[in-house]
Short mmCIF file of C-alpha atoms in Angstrom, two decimals:
data_model
loop_
_atom_site.label_atom_id
_atom_site.label_comp_id
_atom_site.label_asym_id
_atom_site.label_seq_id
_atom_site.Cartn_x
_atom_site.Cartn_y
_atom_site.Cartn_z
CA MET A 1 71.34 -71.34 -15.46
CA SER A 2 71.60 -68.20 -13.46
CA ARG A 3 69.51 -65.69 -11.57
CA PRO A 4 71.12 -62.46 -12.63
CA VAL A 5 69.66 -59.22 -11.34
CA GLN A 6 69.39 -56.94 -14.34
CA ARG A 7 68.79 -53.26 -14.71
CA LEU A 8 65.28 -52.06 -13.94
CA TYR A 9 63.94 -49.94 -16.82
CA GLY A 10 60.30 -49.27 -16.12
CA LEU A 11 58.02 -48.45 -13.21
CA LEU A 12 54.25 -48.78 -13.43
CA ALA A 13 52.82 -46.60 -10.68
CA GLU A 14 49.25 -47.69 -9.93
CA LEU A 15 48.29 -44.60 -7.97
CA THR A 16 44.79 -45.72 -7.06
CA HIS A 17 42.23 -48.40 -7.73
CA ARG A 18 39.44 -45.82 -7.77
CA CYS A 19 37.92 -45.46 -11.24
CA PRO A 20 34.72 -44.01 -12.75
CA LEU A 21 34.54 -46.89 -15.25
CA HIS A 22 33.35 -50.44 -14.56
CA CYS A 23 34.90 -52.45 -17.42
CA PRO A 24 34.30 -56.18 -17.04
CA TYR A 25 37.92 -56.99 -18.01
CA CYS A 26 39.60 -54.54 -15.64
CA SER A 27 43.24 -55.47 -14.97
CA ASN A 28 43.00 -54.41 -11.32
CA PRO A 29 42.78 -57.26 -8.81
CA THR A 30 39.33 -58.43 -7.78
CA ALA A 31 40.14 -57.29 -4.22
CA LEU A 32 40.59 -53.52 -4.62
CA THR A 33 42.69 -51.27 -2.35
CA PRO A 34 40.50 -48.77 -0.45
CA ARG A 35 41.34 -45.07 -0.64
CA GLY A 36 42.51 -44.93 2.99
CA SER A 37 45.28 -47.47 2.30
CA GLU A 38 46.76 -45.63 -0.70
CA LEU A 39 50.35 -44.38 -0.56
CA GLU A 40 50.60 -40.70 0.28
CA THR A 41 52.19 -38.06 -1.92
CA GLY A 42 55.50 -38.12 -0.05
CA GLU A 43 55.69 -41.90 -0.26
CA TRP A 44 55.11 -41.88 -4.02
CA LYS A 45 57.77 -39.21 -4.46
CA ARG A 46 60.27 -41.37 -2.61
CA VAL A 47 59.33 -44.39 -4.76
CA ILE A 48 59.85 -42.36 -7.95
CA GLU A 49 63.21 -41.05 -6.77
CA GLU A 50 64.37 -44.51 -5.70
CA ALA A 51 63.30 -45.87 -9.09
CA ALA A 52 65.34 -43.21 -10.90
CA GLU A 53 68.36 -44.14 -8.73
CA LEU A 54 67.95 -47.76 -9.84
CA GLY A 55 68.17 -46.69 -13.49
CA VAL A 56 64.49 -46.54 -14.38
CA LEU A 57 63.82 -44.54 -17.56
CA HIS A 58 60.04 -44.85 -17.87
CA VAL A 59 57.24 -44.28 -15.44
CA GLY A 60 53.62 -45.01 -16.32
CA PHE A 61 51.06 -43.34 -14.07
CA SER A 62 48.14 -45.69 -14.03
CA GLY A 63 45.36 -46.99 -11.81
CA GLY A 64 42.39 -47.28 -11.56
CA GLU A 65 42.08 -43.77 -12.83
CA PRO A 66 45.21 -41.78 -11.92
CA LEU A 67 43.32 -38.48 -12.40
CA GLN A 68 41.42 -39.37 -9.24
CA ARG A 69 44.58 -38.37 -7.35
CA ALA A 70 44.80 -34.63 -6.72
CA ASP A 71 48.61 -34.93 -6.48
CA LEU A 72 49.08 -36.42 -9.97
CA THR A 73 50.66 -33.25 -11.39
CA GLU A 74 53.07 -33.06 -8.48
CA LEU A 75 54.14 -36.68 -9.00
CA VAL A 76 54.62 -36.12 -12.73
CA ALA A 77 56.84 -33.14 -11.96
CA THR A 78 58.91 -35.23 -9.52
CA ALA A 79 59.39 -37.94 -12.14
CA ARG A 80 60.29 -35.46 -14.86
CA GLN A 81 62.84 -33.75 -12.61
CA ALA A 82 64.39 -37.16 -11.97
CA GLY A 83 64.84 -37.52 -15.76
CA LEU A 84 62.11 -40.09 -16.34
CA TYR A 85 59.92 -40.37 -19.41
CA THR A 86 56.42 -39.88 -18.06
CA ASN A 87 53.30 -41.47 -19.52
CA LEU A 88 49.77 -40.95 -18.23
CA ILE A 89 47.62 -44.06 -18.68
CA THR A 90 44.06 -42.84 -18.29
CA SER A 91 40.39 -43.23 -19.10
CA SER A 92 40.63 -39.42 -19.53
CA LEU A 93 37.58 -38.85 -17.32
CA GLY A 94 38.50 -35.88 -15.15
CA LEU A 95 40.74 -34.29 -17.76
CA ASN A 96 39.86 -30.67 -18.54
CA ASP A 97 41.65 -27.57 -19.90
CA ARG A 98 43.07 -26.68 -16.53
CA ARG A 99 44.46 -30.12 -15.74
CA VAL A 100 45.88 -30.61 -19.23
CA GLU A 101 47.72 -27.31 -18.90
CA ALA A 102 49.03 -28.21 -15.41
CA LEU A 103 50.28 -31.59 -16.66
CA LYS A 104 51.99 -29.86 -19.59
CA GLN A 105 53.71 -27.47 -17.19
CA ALA A 106 54.77 -30.42 -15.01
CA GLY A 107 56.55 -31.92 -18.03
CA LEU A 108 54.32 -34.89 -18.83
CA ASP A 109 55.69 -36.58 -21.98
CA SER A 110 52.82 -38.64 -23.33
CA VAL A 111 49.15 -39.54 -22.79
CA GLN A 112 47.45 -42.88 -23.33
CA ILE A 113 43.65 -42.89 -23.42
CA SER A 114 41.52 -46.03 -23.38
CA LEU A 115 38.49 -46.37 -25.64
CA GLN A 116 35.92 -49.14 -25.30
CA SER A 117 34.59 -48.87 -28.84
CA ASP A 118 34.31 -46.34 -31.67
CA GLU A 119 30.71 -45.35 -30.93
CA SER A 120 29.05 -44.40 -27.69
CA THR A 121 26.25 -46.97 -27.35
CA LEU A 122 28.54 -49.99 -27.19
CA ALA A 123 31.43 -48.09 -25.57
CA ASP A 124 29.27 -46.82 -22.71
CA ARG A 125 27.68 -50.22 -22.19
CA ILE A 126 31.15 -51.78 -21.76
CA ALA A 127 32.39 -48.95 -19.53
CA GLY A 128 29.23 -49.15 -17.45
CA THR A 129 28.87 -45.38 -17.58
CA SER A 130 28.40 -42.54 -20.01
CA ALA A 131 32.01 -41.88 -20.96
CA HIS A 132 32.67 -42.16 -24.70
CA LEU A 133 31.87 -38.63 -25.88
CA ARG A 134 33.76 -37.13 -22.94
CA LYS A 135 36.76 -39.28 -23.92
CA LEU A 136 36.70 -37.93 -27.47
CA ASP A 137 36.66 -34.37 -26.13
CA ALA A 138 39.54 -35.14 -23.79
CA ALA A 139 41.56 -36.74 -26.61
CA ARG A 140 41.16 -33.52 -28.62
CA LEU A 141 42.30 -31.41 -25.66
CA VAL A 142 45.35 -33.63 -25.29
CA ARG A 143 46.26 -33.22 -28.96
CA GLU A 144 45.65 -29.46 -28.91
CA ALA A 145 48.07 -29.20 -25.98
CA GLY A 146 50.69 -30.94 -28.16
CA PHE A 147 50.88 -34.20 -26.24
CA PRO A 148 51.65 -37.34 -28.22
CA LEU A 149 48.57 -39.56 -27.95
CA THR A 150 48.30 -43.33 -27.65
CA ILE A 151 44.88 -44.93 -27.97
CA ASN A 152 44.41 -48.24 -26.19
CA VAL A 153 41.48 -50.53 -26.88
CA VAL A 154 40.94 -53.77 -25.02
CA LEU A 155 39.40 -56.17 -27.54
CA HIS A 156 36.84 -58.88 -26.84
CA ARG A 157 33.88 -60.51 -28.52
CA GLU A 158 31.63 -57.46 -28.27
CA ASN A 159 33.91 -54.88 -29.91
CA ILE A 160 36.47 -56.80 -31.98
CA GLU A 161 34.41 -56.51 -35.17
CA ARG A 162 34.53 -52.71 -34.82
CA LEU A 163 38.27 -52.82 -35.57
CA PRO A 164 38.22 -50.94 -38.92
CA HIS A 165 36.17 -48.16 -37.30
CA LEU A 166 38.43 -48.09 -34.23
CA ILE A 167 41.51 -47.68 -36.43
CA ALA A 168 39.82 -44.88 -38.38
CA LEU A 169 38.87 -43.13 -35.13
CA ALA A 170 42.44 -43.35 -33.78
CA GLU A 171 43.69 -41.79 -37.04
CA GLN A 172 41.08 -39.06 -36.88
CA LEU A 173 42.08 -38.25 -33.29
CA GLY A 174 45.72 -37.92 -34.40
CA ALA A 175 47.04 -40.82 -32.32
CA GLU A 176 50.67 -41.79 -32.93
CA ARG A 177 50.26 -45.21 -31.38
CA LEU A 178 47.30 -47.58 -31.27
CA GLU A 179 47.34 -50.54 -28.92
CA LEU A 180 44.82 -53.19 -29.89
CA ALA A 181 45.14 -55.41 -26.87
CA ASN A 182 43.06 -58.53 -26.75
CA THR A 183 41.75 -59.14 -23.26
CA GLN A 184 44.14 -60.97 -20.95
CA TYR A 185 42.13 -63.48 -18.98
CA TYR A 186 43.02 -62.94 -15.32
CA GLY A 187 41.09 -61.41 -12.42
CA TRP A 188 37.91 -59.68 -13.59
CA ALA A 189 38.34 -60.82 -17.17
CA PHE A 190 38.74 -64.44 -16.10
CA LYS A 191 35.44 -64.19 -14.21
CA ASN A 192 33.86 -62.85 -17.42
CA ARG A 193 35.72 -64.90 -19.99
CA THR A 194 32.59 -66.72 -21.15
CA TRP A 195 31.19 -63.38 -22.21
CA LEU A 196 34.45 -61.87 -23.49
CA LEU A 197 36.34 -64.52 -25.45
CA PRO A 198 36.08 -63.87 -29.21
CA SER A 199 35.58 -66.64 -31.74
CA ARG A 200 38.44 -67.98 -33.85
CA THR A 201 36.85 -66.39 -36.93
CA GLN A 202 36.72 -63.00 -35.21
CA ILE A 203 40.38 -63.28 -34.20
CA GLU A 204 41.50 -64.25 -37.71
CA GLU A 205 39.61 -61.37 -39.30
CA ALA A 206 40.91 -58.90 -36.69
CA SER A 207 44.50 -60.06 -37.27
CA ARG A 208 44.08 -59.41 -41.01
CA VAL A 209 42.62 -55.94 -40.44
CA ALA A 210 45.37 -55.03 -37.95
CA ASP A 211 48.13 -56.30 -40.26
CA SER A 212 46.94 -54.25 -43.18
CA ALA A 213 46.55 -51.13 -41.00
CA LYS A 214 50.06 -51.67 -39.66
CA LYS A 215 51.45 -51.61 -43.21
CA ARG A 216 49.33 -48.71 -44.41
CA LEU A 217 50.14 -46.54 -41.38
CA LEU A 218 53.86 -47.34 -41.16
CA GLY A 219 55.71 -44.20 -40.08
CA LYS A 220 52.46 -42.41 -39.17
CA MET A 221 50.80 -44.44 -36.46
CA GLU A 222 52.33 -47.39 -34.66
CA VAL A 223 49.75 -50.20 -34.58
CA LEU A 224 50.18 -52.94 -32.02
CA PHE A 225 47.96 -56.01 -32.09
CA VAL A 226 48.34 -58.49 -29.25
CA LEU A 227 46.90 -61.94 -29.97
CA PRO A 228 45.06 -63.53 -27.06
CA ASP A 229 46.97 -66.40 -25.45
CA TYR A 230 44.07 -68.77 -25.95
CA PHE A 231 44.58 -68.62 -29.73
CA SER A 232 48.36 -68.43 -29.76
CA GLN A 233 50.89 -71.25 -30.00
CA ARG A 234 53.69 -69.51 -28.13
CA PRO A 235 53.27 -67.85 -24.74
CA LYS A 236 53.93 -64.12 -24.50
CA PRO A 237 57.25 -63.04 -22.95
CA CYS A 238 55.33 -61.73 -19.97
CA MET A 239 56.87 -58.48 -18.60
CA ASN A 240 59.92 -59.35 -20.75
CA GLY A 241 60.78 -61.82 -18.02
CA TRP A 242 59.90 -61.89 -14.33
CA GLY A 243 61.95 -59.33 -12.38
CA ARG A 244 63.98 -58.56 -15.48
CA ARG A 245 62.98 -55.10 -16.77
CA LEU A 246 59.80 -53.82 -15.10
CA LEU A 247 57.99 -53.59 -11.84
CA THR A 248 54.62 -52.37 -10.61
CA VAL A 249 53.91 -50.55 -7.36
CA ASN A 250 50.25 -50.95 -6.42
CA PRO A 251 48.17 -48.30 -4.61
CA ALA A 252 49.01 -49.77 -1.20
CA GLY A 253 52.76 -49.74 -1.92
CA GLU A 254 53.26 -53.43 -2.58
CA VAL A 255 55.84 -54.07 -5.27
CA LEU A 256 54.81 -56.60 -7.92
CA PRO A 257 56.77 -58.22 -10.74
CA CYS A 258 53.66 -57.78 -12.90
CA PRO A 259 50.40 -55.87 -12.40
CA THR A 260 48.34 -59.05 -11.88
CA ALA A 261 50.85 -60.92 -9.68
CA LYS A 262 48.66 -60.47 -6.61
CA GLU A 263 46.51 -63.24 -8.07
CA ILE A 264 49.31 -65.68 -7.23
CA GLY A 265 48.32 -66.71 -3.72
CA SER A 266 51.61 -68.49 -2.96
CA LEU A 267 53.70 -65.30 -3.16
CA ARG A 268 54.15 -62.60 -0.56
CA PHE A 269 54.99 -59.11 -1.80
CA ASP A 270 57.12 -56.58 0.07
CA SER A 271 55.98 -53.00 0.47
CA VAL A 272 57.84 -49.74 -0.14
CA ARG A 273 56.55 -48.77 3.30
CA GLU A 274 58.92 -51.30 4.86
CA LYS A 275 61.76 -51.85 2.39
CA SER A 276 63.69 -49.86 -0.21
CA LEU A 277 62.81 -50.37 -3.85
CA ARG A 278 66.39 -51.52 -4.49
CA TRP A 279 66.19 -54.24 -1.82
CA ILE A 280 62.85 -55.44 -3.17
CA TRP A 281 64.13 -55.52 -6.77
CA GLU A 282 67.42 -57.23 -5.94
CA GLU A 283 66.80 -59.32 -2.85
CA SER A 284 63.12 -60.05 -2.26
CA ASP A 285 61.76 -63.60 -2.53
CA ALA A 286 58.91 -62.61 -4.83
CA PHE A 287 61.25 -61.10 -7.44
CA ASN A 288 63.82 -63.89 -7.23
CA ARG A 289 61.34 -66.75 -7.31
CA PHE A 290 60.96 -66.77 -11.11
CA ARG A 291 63.97 -64.69 -12.14
CA GLY A 292 66.32 -66.03 -14.82
CA THR A 293 66.00 -69.66 -15.92
CA GLU A 294 67.04 -71.63 -12.82
CA TRP A 295 63.48 -72.01 -11.48
CA MET A 296 62.17 -73.50 -14.72
CA PRO A 297 60.69 -76.98 -14.90
CA GLU A 298 60.51 -79.00 -18.09
CA PRO A 299 59.52 -78.42 -20.85
CA CYS A 300 60.91 -74.85 -20.32
CA ARG A 301 64.24 -75.86 -18.79
CA SER A 302 65.64 -77.43 -21.96
CA CYS A 303 63.58 -75.35 -24.41
CA GLU A 304 65.28 -73.28 -27.09
CA PHE A 305 62.75 -70.45 -26.47
CA ARG A 306 63.43 -70.15 -22.72
CA GLU A 307 65.32 -66.85 -23.09
CA ILE A 308 62.70 -65.56 -25.56
CA ASP A 309 59.41 -66.09 -23.72
CA PHE A 310 60.88 -66.76 -20.23
CA GLY A 311 58.34 -69.52 -19.64
CA GLY A 312 55.41 -67.18 -20.34
CA CYS A 313 53.03 -65.88 -17.72
CA ARG A 314 53.23 -67.00 -14.08
CA CYS A 315 49.75 -65.66 -13.29
CA GLN A 316 48.19 -67.73 -16.07
CA ALA A 317 50.07 -70.83 -14.92
CA ALA A 318 48.72 -70.32 -11.39
CA LEU A 319 45.21 -69.56 -12.57
CA ILE A 320 44.81 -72.49 -14.96
CA THR A 321 46.90 -75.19 -13.24
CA GLY A 322 47.01 -74.03 -9.61
CA ASP A 323 50.82 -73.97 -9.75
CA ALA A 324 52.60 -70.70 -10.61
CA SER A 325 55.90 -72.50 -11.31
CA VAL A 326 54.86 -74.60 -14.31
CA THR A 327 55.09 -73.70 -18.01
CA ASP A 328 52.45 -71.19 -19.13
CA PRO A 329 49.53 -73.30 -20.43
CA ALA A 330 49.37 -70.96 -23.45
CA CYS A 331 52.51 -72.75 -24.71
CA SER A 332 51.88 -75.58 -27.18
CA PHE A 333 54.54 -77.62 -25.30
CA SER A 334 52.67 -77.32 -21.99
CA PRO A 335 50.97 -80.50 -20.76
CA HIS A 336 48.09 -78.20 -19.69
CA ARG A 337 47.60 -76.54 -23.11
CA GLU A 338 44.43 -78.60 -23.61
CA LYS A 339 42.68 -76.63 -20.85
CA LEU A 340 42.79 -73.44 -22.91
CA THR A 341 42.04 -75.18 -26.20
CA GLN A 342 39.04 -76.97 -24.67
CA PHE A 343 37.61 -73.67 -23.45
CA VAL A 344 37.92 -72.15 -26.94
CA GLU A 345 36.24 -75.19 -28.48
CA LEU A 346 33.47 -75.18 -25.90
CA LYS A 347 32.73 -71.56 -26.79
CA GLU A 348 32.67 -72.46 -30.50
CA ARG A 349 30.16 -75.27 -29.87
CA GLU A 350 27.98 -73.00 -27.75
CA ALA A 351 27.96 -70.42 -30.53
CA LEU A 352 26.82 -73.08 -33.02
CA GLN A 353 24.10 -74.23 -30.65
CA ARG A 354 22.88 -70.66 -30.19
CA ASP A 355 22.37 -70.37 -33.94
CA GLY A 356 20.60 -73.74 -33.95
CA ASN A 357 18.36 -72.73 -31.07
CA SER A 358 17.17 -69.60 -32.75
CA PHE A 359 16.13 -71.79 -35.67
CA VAL A 360 14.35 -74.36 -33.48
CA PHE A 361 12.43 -71.76 -31.51
CA ARG A 362 11.49 -69.77 -34.57
CA ALA A 363 7.82 -70.74 -34.72
CA GLY A 364 5.72 -69.07 -32.04
CA MET B 1 56.55 -44.52 -46.48
CA GLU B 2 57.02 -41.26 -48.31
CA PRO B 3 60.49 -41.01 -49.92
CA PHE B 4 63.04 -38.41 -48.81
CA SER B 5 63.22 -35.31 -51.00
CA SER B 6 64.93 -31.94 -51.20
CA GLU B 7 61.75 -30.37 -49.79
CA LEU B 8 61.34 -32.56 -46.72
CA ARG B 9 63.33 -32.42 -43.51
CA PRO B 10 63.59 -35.18 -40.90
CA ARG B 11 62.48 -34.11 -37.45
CA LEU B 12 62.43 -35.99 -34.17
CA ARG B 13 58.80 -36.47 -33.20
CA ALA B 14 57.45 -34.85 -30.05
CA ARG B 15 56.91 -38.32 -28.56
CA ALA B 16 60.65 -39.01 -28.55
CA ARG B 17 63.08 -37.46 -26.11
CA LEU B 18 66.85 -37.60 -26.42
CA GLN B 19 68.79 -37.54 -23.18
CA ILE B 20 71.94 -38.90 -21.57
CA ASP B 21 71.34 -42.08 -19.59
CA LYS B 22 72.59 -41.61 -16.03
CA VAL B 23 73.62 -45.26 -15.60
CA THR B 24 75.71 -45.73 -18.77
CA GLY B 25 76.49 -42.12 -19.68
CA LYS B 26 75.29 -42.94 -23.20
CA PRO B 27 72.66 -41.11 -25.27
CA ALA B 28 69.20 -42.66 -24.99
CA LEU B 29 66.16 -42.01 -27.15
CA LEU B 30 63.06 -42.39 -24.98
CA TYR B 31 59.54 -42.82 -26.33
CA PRO B 32 56.27 -44.37 -25.10
CA GLU B 33 56.93 -47.98 -24.11
CA GLY B 34 60.48 -47.98 -25.41
CA VAL B 35 64.07 -46.80 -25.37
CA LEU B 36 66.88 -46.93 -27.91
CA MET B 37 70.42 -46.67 -26.63
CA LEU B 38 72.25 -44.78 -29.38
CA ASN B 39 75.82 -45.35 -30.53
CA PRO B 40 77.93 -42.25 -31.30
CA THR B 41 77.00 -42.16 -35.02
CA GLY B 42 73.31 -42.73 -34.23
CA HIS B 43 73.51 -39.90 -31.75
CA ALA B 44 75.17 -37.65 -34.35
CA ILE B 45 72.43 -38.44 -36.89
CA VAL B 46 69.52 -37.94 -34.48
CA SER B 47 71.03 -34.69 -33.21
CA LEU B 48 70.74 -33.28 -36.73
CA CYS B 49 67.02 -34.13 -37.01
CA GLY B 50 65.61 -30.81 -35.89
CA GLY B 51 63.44 -30.28 -38.97
CA GLU B 52 65.85 -27.75 -40.51
CA LEU B 53 68.15 -29.94 -42.62
CA THR B 54 67.27 -32.22 -45.56
CA LEU B 55 68.66 -35.74 -45.75
CA ALA B 56 71.35 -34.50 -48.18
CA GLU B 57 72.34 -31.73 -45.77
CA ILE B 58 72.49 -34.15 -42.85
CA VAL B 59 74.72 -36.48 -44.88
CA ALA B 60 76.96 -33.56 -45.91
CA SER B 61 77.29 -32.41 -42.31
CA LEU B 62 78.21 -35.90 -41.10
CA ALA B 63 80.67 -36.42 -43.98
CA GLU B 64 82.47 -33.25 -43.05
CA ARG B 65 82.54 -34.15 -39.37
CA TYR B 66 83.85 -37.68 -39.91
CA LYS B 67 86.08 -36.74 -42.90
CA VAL B 68 84.50 -39.20 -45.34
CA ALA B 69 82.91 -38.91 -48.79
CA THR B 70 79.13 -38.36 -48.76
CA GLY B 71 78.68 -41.34 -51.09
CA GLN B 72 80.32 -43.55 -48.50
CA ILE B 73 77.70 -42.88 -45.82
CA SER B 74 74.52 -41.67 -47.53
CA GLY B 75 72.96 -45.14 -47.87
CA GLU B 76 73.68 -45.96 -44.25
CA VAL B 77 72.27 -42.68 -42.93
CA GLU B 78 69.12 -43.05 -45.03
CA GLU B 79 68.56 -46.60 -43.78
CA TYR B 80 69.13 -45.51 -40.18
CA LEU B 81 66.58 -42.72 -40.53
CA ASN B 82 64.11 -45.08 -42.19
CA ARG B 83 64.42 -47.44 -39.25
CA LEU B 84 63.55 -44.58 -36.91
CA ARG B 85 60.66 -43.61 -39.20
CA ARG B 86 59.28 -47.16 -39.02
CA LEU B 87 59.33 -46.80 -35.23
CA ASN B 88 57.45 -43.54 -35.70
CA LEU B 89 60.22 -41.56 -34.01
CA ILE B 90 61.17 -39.35 -36.98
CA GLU B 91 58.76 -37.49 -39.25
CA LEU B 92 59.40 -35.58 -42.48
CA VAL B 93 58.29 -31.96 -42.44
CA ASP B 94 58.29 -29.02 -44.86
CA LEU B 95 60.83 -26.29 -44.20
CA GLY B 96 58.23 -23.82 -42.90
CA GLU B 97 56.88 -26.39 -40.49
CA GLY B 98 60.35 -27.41 -39.33
CA LYS B 99 61.14 -23.92 -38.07
CA LYS B 100 58.19 -23.89 -35.70
#
């Protein structure tokens, strides 16, 4: 039982919460940072340099939409000069010839573009704006410039059955990695989970499709399929352990152990405006609270998986049980597991009733 | 996956970058969402994946460098490269393409 401070490997830089899309499962917090409170260019540069000093190897430039920041290219160049592997995590709206070329010159290593579906009617409805065709154009620009491309699709009830078409589209675009990420139900997505949660049948079919694509595309395109917690028996090893490998800096400069940690009301997060990144990583209360295994209650404390899943997700524990320090309710050993299972079953019953209703109301 | 042949040459994909890690001084292979810390033989193998040498040529070069018979290491090198191929970090290219 220890609380060892390990090496920090990855920085997620959420440059802004501004975004042209309006996805109902957005991973940003429900209380967004206004533009006037965003870190300035010089502050971000210092954060990136401090991260490199700490041993960070990867930086993901994310948001919101990071292309909304005019200084993105400058920040990429700073990161690249510090020896970091730089990944742009984008909707791609705002990407044009000129910006692609500037990012190439700055040394950007890789581009990840989100798609909402494989065809524009559904995709644009989910994004809340006309975006899909522009995204396809941007993806082609990215490939033409020689960037390795990752396609990320957040899956939910409305688009999960499009999986075979989504995989085909990613192949056609020349993606080298495809992330099929089932919605994580926090923040915006939690508010919308009634509308978003897929059925068990949909999940099973999608798992089969993803598995077969994974085998077929081995060595060509990496296919990642993340099962939603609500259907899983084991919790995910969230962030590979709290304060263990990764951290997020949000647009206002607060440093978070995971991108959604702001949802945990009982924690206070230090800002890079007041403290060094090293102090926050090594010394701050928020990072030490759930670091290692010492904080764990039962059933985690004596569990053989405690160094594998690290007790799962703190945000989900807080959201479902009101207590961030209990076992993730996604775990089958959690005394709160029923709360997730009941929600899934309720959705299944509602779906059955919907079918029944359409039959009952058939006659005019 | 496609088998190795005398026509095809392993090449590190554009998504992977080999550099020396500042903290440990060891070679690190960086790629989206991941890093592999390489041991000296891994580093030697990856360094030869520029798209110019076939598997047989890579094995011959390593055998000479480490003063061993090619038969002693060829299986190991092939398996190592296949592991990197499964991670989508190495691709096989034709000679013409490899010189690009």
